Each structure stands twice: as structure tokens, then as C-alpha cells.
Amino acid sequence: MLSFILVRPQLGENIGAAARIMKNFGFRNLRLVAPRDGWPNPAADAMAAGGKDVLKNATLYPSLEAASADLSLLFATTARRRDMVKPVRTPQQLGAQLRSDYPNTALPPTGILFGPERTGLENQEVALADAIVTLKVNPDYPSLNLAQTVAILAYELSDYTLEARATSTERPPPPLAPKEQISALCKHLEQALDQANFWSVAEKKTPMLNNLVNMFTRAGWSQQEVRTMRGIIRALTEQQPGSDPADTAE
Amino acid sequence: MLSFILVRPQLGENIGAAARIMKNFGFRNLRLVAPRDGWPNPAADAMAAGGKDVLKNATLYPSLEAASADLSLLFATTARRRDMVKPVRTPQQLGAQLRSDYPNTALPPTGILFGPERTGLENQEVALADAIVTLKVNPDYPSLNLAQTVAILAYELSDYTLEARATSTERPPPPLAPKEQISALCKHLEQALDQANFWSVAEKKTPMLNNLVNMFTRAGWSQQEVRTMRGIIRALTEQQPGSDPADTAE
């Protein structure tokens, strides 16, 4: 069970946007420590869109100690360097560590801490965490928006809520055309170019044909796509109005 | 050079938040295609915080074709499944692919496309991309906020801005043709096929053209190779013995 804990968040808009992205990545447990503008907050509702149920189920705590009392693991997101002996992880490293430490068992109750917009977490709050999570950012402008930070952590940790994350292709690609069909396409084109007197300089024909073979080999076309190309060559060569190339060029 | 391209964005707030997170991760190139509420937009300014210079330098385009004309690689972020033969990557896989394809050389001009808030990219816009980038999200609520999607891509691709990429003396592969040359090739072929009465069934023309755009986008051809194809189309169309196509088909 993984909870996102917003510590003294200031803007309702950020709380709402955080709830939305949590829902997008399948997280449901939002904890709020002393939100500045009270709770509930209409500005949060407006930004939550389809994540309103995450907001509705959010739990309110007076202090970080109270919000983390039942948790076994705590990670503190922070952009600033802290004068503290504490492991530091990128979001990716945190995900990898959790997968490696808990490969076949449920994650123990775990919280990810996010500090207030202007100031970030206090040092004494960071001290409560098992490790610091930080992002490599532009030194000229390291100040990340709160909800954007939540987005990146939710994205990186979504393994814990969503199944296998990689989708390889949306539709299995059709098999590549066999080489003999690429050869036939090149032969077909060569004949068409012969008829069109394309080879103005005879010695150039062979190297140019090699280039064409290379182009069509690298193109990665399917059988149907090769048939389409041949239909095109036939249409351009024959130029007969009324001929029906539909059977070769669907 | 990596550009973030927001296609017909609706809310200025999202444009501003996108600019801010781009700056956080060291990106500077923002392109806007026909933003709904015009440009500049005070709501964008308010949300950009320290990323105002990214907004100020944003370039405005009337169409996606114009915005991608000078780019050699294009990736389309989309949550919906498309009935399209096109490689699909997670943001992480995209980062890994680019690092692997361009380990020691600068990234060619590359764009990441983000569709409008409600509808996402049109299929014909997705067809222009070399690959689809998608995130594994909660099927109960897959609708990601635009700026949150930008945040996750910026985070995952920040290697290209935050770490100096080593350059080597290896001979770089010939640069990929910019998208405007792929578009021009497809237009040229369309005209030739119009003249040849290729489209026996009128309703099939649009989906078949999309397939052709997809074929030529995936082919990975250089500028010279695109010129060769255009020389071939011209030769087959004109069929004039004695014409000299050598200048276009070396």
C-alpha cells in the first residue's frame, strides 16, 4: 500500500491536480497534513476532474507524525541538498529498489512525502524519512510545481498499481515482406525506369539500383505495402484511365 | 535539438505549466500550433513562473505540417489506441531508443507532439509521427492532464539537456529527411496518382493516403533518397524519352 502525503500544501489547485494524476496511475491513498486553506477545498475539487474520488477519500492529519504513524517506509521528495546522512535516490532508483526489495510480496505500508510549495519539507521532517528522493533538474530553475512532482513519482512508481507497464505495439505489426518480394519490387521498378529512359548515364545505373534496393530494404514494409507500391508503379506506368488497380493497392 | 509541440492547446494554464516544467528539465524549444485562445495568453504567463522565457521564445504555427517541417524525427503522445501500424514506445523506451540510436552524436531535430486537451491528436496527425509514445495508465481514468504529460516526457528525456552528450569523430549517418520533404513527396505522389486515376473508389483515397504517409514516414530515408523517389515519380509520370532526370536522382 503506497500513500502520497502532501505536507502543508498551500494551493487547492495543486491538491486537485495531484489527486487527478494519482488516479491516472492507479493510486488511491492521499494523505493531507494541515492544508493551508482548510479542507475540503473547492479549488481542489475543480482541478481533480476524474480524480474526485481520491480527494473524497483523502485523510486529514494535524502533523506529519500523525500521518506517518502506521507506515513502515517513508521517502521524502526534495530538490534542495540537505546536510544529512541519508540515502538519496532518483524516482527511478526508488522504483527499482522497491521492486528488488519486495519482488514477490506486497509492499509494506509506504509513504511518499511532498513538502509545501514555497519552502519544501523542513529538515526535521526529512529526518523522519528512510531515504531522500530527488530529481536531476536544471540548476537555473530547479523549482518544480508540487503537482508535477507528484506526477513524476506516480508515473515512476505505477508498477505497484498497474500491471506490466510496457506495451510493445498497439496492433501487432504485419510481418515484413519476404526478400523475394523486395527483389520483385526493385525489378518491377527497374523495368519501369528502363521504359521511361530514366538512366541518362549508363554507368550510373548499377550504383543507383543498389541505392534503390537499399532504400526499399530498409523501409520495413509489409507484403501489403509492397503490393501497394507495385500497384502505384503499374498505375503510373500504364496511365490508362479506367484501369482498376484496387486489387493491388488496398 | 528537441522541441515540445502543443497542437491546438485549449487552456493557457496548461501551456504555462508546460513551459515551467520544460525549463525545470532544461528544455527551451516550445512550439504552439493554433492555440485556441490566441497568443500571447496571460493565463499561460501566470502559470509559467520561472519558465516565462520559454513562453516568450515559443514559436507559433498555423498547422502541424508547418510546425514539423524542419524536423527529422517526430513522436506522438497519445493515450488512445489507434488502428495504425506504427511503433509504440513508453517514454522510458523512447529515451532508451534515442540514447541507443544517437549515442555519440547530437540528436537530429526532433519533436514531441501533444494533442489538445479533450480530443487528443487526430489520426492523420499521428500518421505523421515516426512512433507513438504512450503511458500505461489506469483504464478507469486514462485522461492525463496535458501539462502532466509534458512533465513526464520532460523528466524522462532530460538526459538530452541536463547531461552534455559526448561527441565523437565517427562518421554520422546521413541526416533523415525533414518532414516537409516527406510531405512534399506524398503530395507529389498523390498528384501523380490522381492523374493516373488510381483511386478507383473515392472513399478509399483518404485511408490509402494515410497508409502512404505512414509508409514513407517509417522508411527512414535521407534527403537524397527522397529526391531519388521524386525523380522516379517524375520519370514515370512524364514518360518523355530524352528527358534528363539525372539532377534529381543521383
Short mmCIF file of N, CA and C in Angstrom, two decimals, chain A residues 83-250:
data_model
loop_
_atom_site.label_atom_id
_atom_site.label_comp_id
_atom_site.label_asym_id
_atom_site.label_seq_id
_atom_site.Cartn_x
_atom_site.Cartn_y
_atom_site.Cartn_z
N ASP A 83 21.89 18.81 4.70
CA ASP A 83 23.12 18.42 5.39
C ASP A 83 22.81 17.23 6.29
N MET A 84 22.64 16.09 5.66
CA MET A 84 22.07 14.96 6.37
C MET A 84 22.64 13.67 5.80
N VAL A 85 22.98 12.74 6.67
CA VAL A 85 23.43 11.44 6.20
C VAL A 85 22.21 10.59 5.93
N LYS A 86 21.89 10.42 4.69
CA LYS A 86 20.61 9.79 4.33
C LYS A 86 20.76 9.31 2.90
N PRO A 87 20.31 8.09 2.60
CA PRO A 87 20.41 7.65 1.20
C PRO A 87 19.62 8.59 0.28
N VAL A 88 20.13 8.80 -0.91
CA VAL A 88 19.45 9.64 -1.90
C VAL A 88 19.15 8.80 -3.12
N ARG A 89 17.92 8.86 -3.61
CA ARG A 89 17.51 8.09 -4.78
C ARG A 89 16.86 9.00 -5.80
N THR A 90 17.01 8.64 -7.08
CA THR A 90 16.14 9.23 -8.09
C THR A 90 14.80 8.47 -8.02
N PRO A 91 13.74 9.02 -8.60
CA PRO A 91 12.47 8.27 -8.61
C PRO A 91 12.65 6.89 -9.24
N GLN A 92 13.44 6.83 -10.29
CA GLN A 92 13.68 5.56 -10.95
C GLN A 92 14.40 4.57 -10.02
N GLN A 93 15.40 5.06 -9.33
CA GLN A 93 16.12 4.20 -8.39
C GLN A 93 15.22 3.74 -7.26
N LEU A 94 14.34 4.63 -6.82
CA LEU A 94 13.41 4.23 -5.77
C LEU A 94 12.51 3.09 -6.25
N GLY A 95 11.98 3.24 -7.47
CA GLY A 95 11.14 2.18 -8.02
C GLY A 95 11.92 0.87 -8.12
N ALA A 96 13.16 0.96 -8.60
CA ALA A 96 13.98 -0.25 -8.76
C ALA A 96 14.26 -0.88 -7.39
N GLN A 97 14.54 -0.04 -6.41
CA GLN A 97 14.84 -0.57 -5.07
C GLN A 97 13.63 -1.30 -4.49
N LEU A 98 12.48 -0.69 -4.61
CA LEU A 98 11.28 -1.33 -4.06
C LEU A 98 10.97 -2.64 -4.77
N ARG A 99 11.13 -2.63 -6.11
CA ARG A 99 10.90 -3.88 -6.84
C ARG A 99 11.89 -4.95 -6.42
N SER A 100 13.11 -4.54 -6.15
CA SER A 100 14.14 -5.51 -5.78
C SER A 100 13.95 -6.00 -4.34
N ASP A 101 13.56 -5.10 -3.45
CA ASP A 101 13.39 -5.49 -2.05
C ASP A 101 12.11 -6.29 -1.83
N TYR A 102 11.09 -6.05 -2.65
CA TYR A 102 9.80 -6.71 -2.45
C TYR A 102 9.34 -7.32 -3.77
N PRO A 103 10.11 -8.29 -4.27
CA PRO A 103 9.81 -8.77 -5.62
C PRO A 103 8.49 -9.54 -5.69
N ASN A 104 8.21 -10.31 -4.67
CA ASN A 104 7.04 -11.20 -4.75
C ASN A 104 6.05 -10.98 -3.63
N THR A 105 6.27 -9.96 -2.85
CA THR A 105 5.37 -9.71 -1.73
C THR A 105 4.81 -8.31 -1.85
N ALA A 106 3.72 -8.10 -1.17
CA ALA A 106 3.13 -6.77 -1.18
C ALA A 106 4.11 -5.79 -0.54
N LEU A 107 4.08 -4.59 -1.05
CA LEU A 107 4.85 -3.52 -0.45
C LEU A 107 4.35 -3.30 0.98
N PRO A 108 5.25 -3.11 1.96
CA PRO A 108 4.75 -2.72 3.28
C PRO A 108 4.14 -1.33 3.19
N PRO A 109 3.36 -0.93 4.18
CA PRO A 109 2.75 0.42 4.13
C PRO A 109 3.84 1.48 3.94
N THR A 110 3.74 2.21 2.84
CA THR A 110 4.80 3.12 2.40
C THR A 110 4.22 4.49 2.10
N GLY A 111 4.95 5.53 2.47
CA GLY A 111 4.51 6.88 2.16
C GLY A 111 5.56 7.67 1.40
N ILE A 112 5.09 8.50 0.47
CA ILE A 112 5.97 9.42 -0.25
C ILE A 112 5.60 10.83 0.21
N LEU A 113 6.56 11.56 0.74
CA LEU A 113 6.30 12.90 1.28
C LEU A 113 6.59 13.99 0.26
N PHE A 114 5.68 14.97 0.22
CA PHE A 114 5.87 16.15 -0.62
C PHE A 114 5.66 17.38 0.24
N GLY A 115 6.62 18.29 0.22
CA GLY A 115 6.56 19.47 1.08
C GLY A 115 5.70 20.58 0.51
N PRO A 116 5.53 21.67 1.27
CA PRO A 116 4.74 22.81 0.80
C PRO A 116 5.41 23.50 -0.39
N GLU A 117 4.59 24.22 -1.16
CA GLU A 117 5.04 24.80 -2.43
C GLU A 117 6.29 25.68 -2.29
N ARG A 118 6.27 26.61 -1.34
CA ARG A 118 7.37 27.57 -1.33
C ARG A 118 8.63 27.05 -0.66
N THR A 119 8.42 26.36 0.43
CA THR A 119 9.57 26.10 1.30
C THR A 119 10.07 24.66 1.24
N GLY A 120 9.25 23.75 0.78
CA GLY A 120 9.64 22.34 0.84
C GLY A 120 9.56 21.82 2.26
N LEU A 121 9.98 20.59 2.46
CA LEU A 121 9.93 19.96 3.78
C LEU A 121 10.98 20.57 4.71
N GLU A 122 10.64 20.64 5.97
CA GLU A 122 11.63 21.05 6.99
C GLU A 122 12.66 19.94 7.16
N ASN A 123 13.83 20.31 7.63
CA ASN A 123 14.86 19.29 7.85
C ASN A 123 14.39 18.21 8.82
N GLN A 124 13.66 18.63 9.86
CA GLN A 124 13.23 17.62 10.83
C GLN A 124 12.21 16.66 10.24
N GLU A 125 11.51 17.11 9.20
CA GLU A 125 10.57 16.22 8.51
C GLU A 125 11.33 15.25 7.60
N VAL A 126 12.33 15.80 6.90
CA VAL A 126 13.15 14.93 6.05
C VAL A 126 13.83 13.87 6.90
N ALA A 127 14.21 14.24 8.12
CA ALA A 127 14.90 13.30 9.00
C ALA A 127 14.08 12.06 9.30
N LEU A 128 12.76 12.18 9.23
CA LEU A 128 11.89 11.04 9.51
C LEU A 128 11.90 10.00 8.38
N ALA A 129 12.39 10.39 7.24
CA ALA A 129 12.29 9.51 6.07
C ALA A 129 13.44 8.51 6.01
N ASP A 130 13.16 7.36 5.40
CA ASP A 130 14.20 6.35 5.22
C ASP A 130 15.20 6.75 4.14
N ALA A 131 14.74 7.52 3.17
CA ALA A 131 15.64 7.98 2.11
C ALA A 131 15.06 9.25 1.51
N ILE A 132 15.93 9.98 0.85
CA ILE A 132 15.54 11.18 0.11
C ILE A 132 15.32 10.79 -1.35
N VAL A 133 14.29 11.34 -1.96
CA VAL A 133 14.08 11.16 -3.40
C VAL A 133 14.27 12.52 -4.05
N THR A 134 15.14 12.56 -5.02
CA THR A 134 15.40 13.85 -5.66
C THR A 134 15.47 13.67 -7.16
N LEU A 135 15.26 14.76 -7.89
CA LEU A 135 15.27 14.71 -9.34
C LEU A 135 16.42 15.56 -9.85
N LYS A 136 17.00 15.10 -10.93
CA LYS A 136 18.03 15.90 -11.57
C LYS A 136 17.33 17.00 -12.36
N VAL A 137 17.51 18.24 -11.92
CA VAL A 137 16.81 19.34 -12.59
C VAL A 137 17.79 20.42 -13.01
N ASN A 138 17.28 21.35 -13.80
CA ASN A 138 18.04 22.49 -14.31
C ASN A 138 18.49 23.37 -13.14
N PRO A 139 19.79 23.52 -12.90
CA PRO A 139 20.24 24.35 -11.77
C PRO A 139 19.78 25.79 -11.90
N ASP A 140 19.48 26.24 -13.13
CA ASP A 140 19.00 27.61 -13.31
C ASP A 140 17.55 27.80 -12.87
N TYR A 141 16.82 26.70 -12.75
CA TYR A 141 15.43 26.83 -12.32
C TYR A 141 14.95 25.48 -11.78
N PRO A 142 15.35 25.15 -10.55
CA PRO A 142 15.05 23.82 -10.01
C PRO A 142 13.67 23.71 -9.39
N SER A 143 12.91 24.81 -9.31
CA SER A 143 11.67 24.80 -8.54
C SER A 143 10.53 24.11 -9.29
N LEU A 144 10.27 22.86 -8.92
CA LEU A 144 9.21 22.09 -9.56
C LEU A 144 7.87 22.41 -8.93
N ASN A 145 6.85 22.47 -9.75
CA ASN A 145 5.49 22.57 -9.23
C ASN A 145 5.16 21.30 -8.44
N LEU A 146 4.41 21.48 -7.34
CA LEU A 146 4.08 20.35 -6.46
C LEU A 146 3.38 19.22 -7.21
N ALA A 147 2.34 19.57 -7.99
CA ALA A 147 1.59 18.51 -8.68
C ALA A 147 2.42 17.84 -9.76
N GLN A 148 3.37 18.59 -10.35
CA GLN A 148 4.25 17.99 -11.36
C GLN A 148 5.19 16.97 -10.70
N THR A 149 5.64 17.29 -9.49
CA THR A 149 6.49 16.34 -8.77
C THR A 149 5.70 15.07 -8.44
N VAL A 150 4.46 15.26 -7.99
CA VAL A 150 3.60 14.10 -7.73
C VAL A 150 3.44 13.28 -9.02
N ALA A 151 3.27 13.98 -10.15
CA ALA A 151 3.07 13.28 -11.43
C ALA A 151 4.25 12.36 -11.75
N ILE A 152 5.45 12.89 -11.56
CA ILE A 152 6.63 12.12 -11.92
C ILE A 152 6.80 10.91 -10.99
N LEU A 153 6.54 11.11 -9.71
CA LEU A 153 6.64 9.97 -8.79
C LEU A 153 5.55 8.94 -9.08
N ALA A 154 4.34 9.41 -9.35
CA ALA A 154 3.24 8.47 -9.63
C ALA A 154 3.56 7.67 -10.89
N TYR A 155 4.07 8.36 -11.90
CA TYR A 155 4.46 7.68 -13.14
C TYR A 155 5.53 6.63 -12.86
N GLU A 156 6.54 7.00 -12.11
CA GLU A 156 7.68 6.10 -11.92
C GLU A 156 7.34 4.92 -11.01
N LEU A 157 6.38 5.09 -10.13
CA LEU A 157 6.04 4.03 -9.18
C LEU A 157 4.77 3.27 -9.58
N SER A 158 4.25 3.55 -10.76
CA SER A 158 2.94 2.98 -11.12
C SER A 158 2.98 1.47 -11.29
N ASP A 159 4.16 0.89 -11.36
CA ASP A 159 4.27 -0.57 -11.34
C ASP A 159 3.46 -1.18 -10.20
N TYR A 160 3.37 -0.46 -9.11
CA TYR A 160 2.72 -1.03 -7.94
C TYR A 160 1.21 -1.00 -8.01
N THR A 161 0.69 -0.31 -8.98
CA THR A 161 -0.76 -0.25 -9.09
C THR A 161 -1.24 -0.76 -10.44
N LEU A 162 -0.40 -0.63 -11.45
CA LEU A 162 -0.81 -1.05 -12.79
C LEU A 162 0.01 -2.28 -13.16
N GLU A 163 -0.55 -3.11 -13.98
CA GLU A 163 0.19 -4.29 -14.40
C GLU A 163 1.29 -3.88 -15.37
N ALA A 164 2.04 -4.89 -15.77
CA ALA A 164 3.19 -4.70 -16.66
C ALA A 164 3.06 -3.44 -17.48
N ARG A 165 4.01 -2.55 -17.37
CA ARG A 165 3.82 -1.22 -17.89
C ARG A 165 4.15 -1.08 -19.36
N ALA A 166 5.01 -1.92 -19.87
CA ALA A 166 5.42 -1.72 -21.26
C ALA A 166 4.38 -2.29 -22.20
N THR A 167 3.97 -1.49 -23.15
CA THR A 167 3.16 -2.01 -24.24
C THR A 167 4.04 -1.94 -25.46
N SER A 168 4.20 -3.02 -26.15
CA SER A 168 5.17 -3.01 -27.24
C SER A 168 4.57 -2.41 -28.49
N THR A 169 3.43 -2.87 -28.91
CA THR A 169 2.79 -2.28 -30.09
C THR A 169 1.31 -2.31 -29.85
N GLU A 170 0.59 -1.37 -30.44
CA GLU A 170 -0.84 -1.38 -30.21
C GLU A 170 -1.52 -2.40 -31.09
N ARG A 171 -1.00 -2.63 -32.25
CA ARG A 171 -1.52 -3.68 -33.10
C ARG A 171 -0.30 -4.42 -33.57
N PRO A 172 -0.28 -5.76 -33.49
CA PRO A 172 0.96 -6.42 -33.90
C PRO A 172 1.29 -6.02 -35.33
N PRO A 173 2.52 -5.64 -35.60
CA PRO A 173 2.84 -5.22 -36.95
C PRO A 173 2.69 -6.39 -37.89
N PRO A 174 2.23 -6.14 -39.11
CA PRO A 174 2.15 -7.23 -40.07
C PRO A 174 3.57 -7.70 -40.37
N PRO A 175 3.73 -8.97 -40.73
CA PRO A 175 5.08 -9.45 -40.99
C PRO A 175 5.73 -8.66 -42.13
N LEU A 176 7.02 -8.48 -42.02
CA LEU A 176 7.77 -7.83 -43.09
C LEU A 176 7.65 -8.65 -44.37
N ALA A 177 7.68 -7.96 -45.50
CA ALA A 177 7.66 -8.67 -46.77
C ALA A 177 8.91 -9.52 -46.89
N PRO A 178 8.78 -10.74 -47.43
CA PRO A 178 9.98 -11.55 -47.68
C PRO A 178 10.86 -10.86 -48.72
N LYS A 179 12.14 -11.19 -48.65
CA LYS A 179 13.10 -10.50 -49.52
C LYS A 179 12.78 -10.67 -51.00
N GLU A 180 12.19 -11.83 -51.36
CA GLU A 180 11.91 -12.03 -52.78
C GLU A 180 10.90 -10.99 -53.27
N GLN A 181 10.03 -10.53 -52.37
CA GLN A 181 9.08 -9.52 -52.80
C GLN A 181 9.74 -8.14 -52.93
N ILE A 182 10.73 -7.91 -52.10
CA ILE A 182 11.50 -6.66 -52.26
C ILE A 182 12.27 -6.71 -53.58
N SER A 183 12.85 -7.86 -53.89
CA SER A 183 13.56 -8.00 -55.16
C SER A 183 12.62 -7.79 -56.33
N ALA A 184 11.44 -8.39 -56.24
CA ALA A 184 10.48 -8.25 -57.34
C ALA A 184 10.06 -6.80 -57.50
N LEU A 185 9.87 -6.11 -56.38
CA LEU A 185 9.54 -4.68 -56.45
C LEU A 185 10.64 -3.91 -57.16
N CYS A 186 11.88 -4.19 -56.79
CA CYS A 186 13.01 -3.47 -57.41
C CYS A 186 13.10 -3.78 -58.90
N LYS A 187 12.90 -5.04 -59.27
CA LYS A 187 12.92 -5.42 -60.69
C LYS A 187 11.81 -4.70 -61.46
N HIS A 188 10.63 -4.70 -60.86
CA HIS A 188 9.49 -4.02 -61.47
C HIS A 188 9.81 -2.55 -61.72
N LEU A 189 10.38 -1.92 -60.69
CA LEU A 189 10.71 -0.50 -60.81
C LEU A 189 11.82 -0.30 -61.85
N GLU A 190 12.78 -1.21 -61.87
CA GLU A 190 13.86 -1.08 -62.85
C GLU A 190 13.30 -1.10 -64.28
N GLN A 191 12.40 -2.05 -64.53
CA GLN A 191 11.81 -2.12 -65.87
C GLN A 191 11.05 -0.85 -66.21
N ALA A 192 10.30 -0.35 -65.24
CA ALA A 192 9.54 0.87 -65.48
C ALA A 192 10.49 2.03 -65.79
N LEU A 193 11.60 2.07 -65.07
CA LEU A 193 12.56 3.17 -65.29
C LEU A 193 13.29 2.99 -66.61
N ASP A 194 13.53 1.74 -67.00
CA ASP A 194 14.10 1.49 -68.33
C ASP A 194 13.20 2.10 -69.40
N GLN A 195 11.91 1.77 -69.29
CA GLN A 195 10.96 2.26 -70.29
C GLN A 195 10.88 3.77 -70.30
N ALA A 196 11.08 4.37 -69.15
CA ALA A 196 10.97 5.83 -69.06
C ALA A 196 12.30 6.52 -69.37
N ASN A 197 13.28 5.76 -69.83
CA ASN A 197 14.61 6.34 -70.12
C ASN A 197 15.18 7.11 -68.94
N PHE A 198 15.07 6.49 -67.79
CA PHE A 198 15.48 7.16 -66.56
C PHE A 198 17.00 7.25 -66.44
N TRP A 199 17.70 6.27 -66.97
CA TRP A 199 19.15 6.17 -66.75
C TRP A 199 19.88 6.98 -67.80
N SER A 200 20.04 8.23 -67.55
CA SER A 200 20.64 9.07 -68.58
C SER A 200 22.11 8.73 -68.78
N VAL A 201 22.75 8.30 -67.72
CA VAL A 201 24.16 7.91 -67.84
C VAL A 201 24.25 6.42 -67.50
N ALA A 202 24.64 5.63 -68.49
CA ALA A 202 24.54 4.17 -68.36
C ALA A 202 25.34 3.65 -67.16
N GLU A 203 26.53 4.22 -66.93
CA GLU A 203 27.36 3.69 -65.84
C GLU A 203 26.74 3.93 -64.46
N LYS A 204 25.82 4.88 -64.42
CA LYS A 204 25.22 5.17 -63.10
C LYS A 204 24.11 4.19 -62.73
N LYS A 205 23.69 3.40 -63.72
CA LYS A 205 22.51 2.57 -63.43
C LYS A 205 22.76 1.60 -62.27
N THR A 206 23.90 0.92 -62.31
CA THR A 206 24.14 -0.10 -61.27
C THR A 206 24.22 0.50 -59.87
N PRO A 207 25.04 1.54 -59.66
CA PRO A 207 25.05 2.10 -58.30
C PRO A 207 23.69 2.66 -57.88
N MET A 208 22.97 3.23 -58.83
CA MET A 208 21.66 3.78 -58.43
C MET A 208 20.68 2.66 -58.10
N LEU A 209 20.75 1.57 -58.84
CA LEU A 209 19.89 0.43 -58.49
C LEU A 209 20.24 -0.10 -57.11
N ASN A 210 21.53 -0.15 -56.81
CA ASN A 210 21.93 -0.58 -55.46
C ASN A 210 21.31 0.31 -54.39
N ASN A 211 21.33 1.62 -54.67
CA ASN A 211 20.73 2.54 -53.70
C ASN A 211 19.24 2.27 -53.53
N LEU A 212 18.57 1.97 -54.64
CA LEU A 212 17.13 1.71 -54.55
C LEU A 212 16.86 0.44 -53.75
N VAL A 213 17.65 -0.60 -54.02
CA VAL A 213 17.49 -1.85 -53.25
C VAL A 213 17.67 -1.55 -51.76
N ASN A 214 18.66 -0.75 -51.46
CA ASN A 214 18.92 -0.39 -50.07
C ASN A 214 17.74 0.37 -49.47
N MET A 215 17.22 1.34 -50.21
CA MET A 215 16.08 2.11 -49.71
C MET A 215 14.89 1.23 -49.39
N PHE A 216 14.58 0.33 -50.31
CA PHE A 216 13.36 -0.48 -50.12
C PHE A 216 13.60 -1.60 -49.10
N THR A 217 14.85 -1.98 -48.95
CA THR A 217 15.15 -2.98 -47.91
C THR A 217 15.00 -2.38 -46.52
N ARG A 218 15.49 -1.14 -46.38
CA ARG A 218 15.43 -0.51 -45.06
C ARG A 218 14.04 -0.02 -44.68
N ALA A 219 13.16 0.10 -45.67
CA ALA A 219 11.88 0.76 -45.40
C ALA A 219 11.01 -0.04 -44.43
N GLY A 220 11.25 -1.34 -44.32
CA GLY A 220 10.50 -2.14 -43.34
C GLY A 220 9.04 -2.32 -43.71
N TRP A 221 8.74 -2.49 -45.00
CA TRP A 221 7.36 -2.58 -45.43
C TRP A 221 6.82 -4.00 -45.33
N SER A 222 5.52 -4.08 -45.16
CA SER A 222 4.82 -5.37 -45.14
C SER A 222 4.55 -5.83 -46.58
N GLN A 223 4.07 -7.06 -46.70
CA GLN A 223 3.69 -7.57 -48.03
C GLN A 223 2.65 -6.66 -48.67
N GLN A 224 1.66 -6.24 -47.87
CA GLN A 224 0.60 -5.39 -48.43
C GLN A 224 1.18 -4.06 -48.90
N GLU A 225 2.13 -3.53 -48.14
CA GLU A 225 2.70 -2.25 -48.53
C GLU A 225 3.55 -2.38 -49.80
N VAL A 226 4.23 -3.51 -49.94
CA VAL A 226 4.97 -3.74 -51.19
C VAL A 226 3.99 -3.86 -52.35
N ARG A 227 2.87 -4.54 -52.12
CA ARG A 227 1.86 -4.63 -53.18
C ARG A 227 1.33 -3.25 -53.55
N THR A 228 1.13 -2.41 -52.52
CA THR A 228 0.68 -1.05 -52.79
C THR A 228 1.67 -0.32 -53.70
N MET A 229 2.96 -0.43 -53.38
CA MET A 229 3.98 0.22 -54.21
C MET A 229 3.95 -0.31 -55.63
N ARG A 230 3.75 -1.60 -55.77
CA ARG A 230 3.72 -2.15 -57.13
C ARG A 230 2.48 -1.67 -57.87
N GLY A 231 1.37 -1.56 -57.18
CA GLY A 231 0.16 -1.00 -57.79
C GLY A 231 0.40 0.42 -58.26
N ILE A 232 1.14 1.17 -57.44
CA ILE A 232 1.45 2.56 -57.81
C ILE A 232 2.32 2.61 -59.05
N ILE A 233 3.34 1.78 -59.07
CA ILE A 233 4.23 1.78 -60.26
C ILE A 233 3.42 1.42 -61.50
N ARG A 234 2.56 0.41 -61.35
CA ARG A 234 1.76 -0.01 -62.50
C ARG A 234 0.85 1.14 -62.95
N ALA A 235 0.21 1.81 -62.00
CA ALA A 235 -0.70 2.90 -62.36
C ALA A 235 0.05 4.02 -63.07
N LEU A 236 1.21 4.37 -62.54
CA LEU A 236 1.96 5.48 -63.13
C LEU A 236 2.50 5.10 -64.49
N THR A 237 2.80 3.82 -64.68
CA THR A 237 3.38 3.38 -65.94
C THR A 237 2.32 3.25 -67.01
N GLU A 238 1.21 2.65 -66.61
CA GLU A 238 0.19 2.38 -67.62
C GLU A 238 -0.60 3.63 -67.96
N GLN A 239 -0.88 4.44 -66.93
CA GLN A 239 -1.62 5.69 -67.17
C GLN A 239 -2.85 5.45 -68.00
N GLN A 240 -3.56 4.36 -67.73
CA GLN A 240 -4.76 4.09 -68.51
C GLN A 240 -5.98 4.44 -67.69
N PRO A 241 -6.66 5.53 -68.03
CA PRO A 241 -7.89 5.86 -67.31
C PRO A 241 -8.84 4.67 -67.38
N GLY A 242 -9.43 4.36 -66.24
CA GLY A 242 -10.39 3.26 -66.22
C GLY A 242 -9.80 1.94 -65.79
N SER A 243 -8.49 1.82 -65.78
CA SER A 243 -7.91 0.57 -65.28
C SER A 243 -8.18 0.49 -63.78
N ASP A 244 -8.25 -0.69 -63.25
CA ASP A 244 -8.64 -0.85 -61.84
C ASP A 244 -7.52 -1.46 -61.03
N PRO A 245 -6.77 -0.62 -60.36
CA PRO A 245 -5.64 -1.14 -59.58
C PRO A 245 -6.05 -1.52 -58.17
N ALA A 246 -7.36 -1.52 -57.87
CA ALA A 246 -7.75 -1.65 -56.47
C ALA A 246 -7.29 -2.99 -55.87
N ASP A 247 -7.20 -4.02 -56.70
CA ASP A 247 -6.83 -5.32 -56.15
C ASP A 247 -5.40 -5.36 -55.65
N THR A 248 -4.59 -4.45 -56.10
CA THR A 248 -3.20 -4.49 -55.65
C THR A 248 -2.88 -3.38 -54.67
N ALA A 249 -3.80 -2.52 -54.39
CA ALA A 249 -3.41 -1.33 -53.61
C ALA A 249 -4.44 -0.99 -52.54
N GLU A 250 -4.81 -1.98 -51.76
CA GLU A 250 -5.81 -1.69 -50.73
C GLU A 250 -5.17 -1.03 -49.52
#
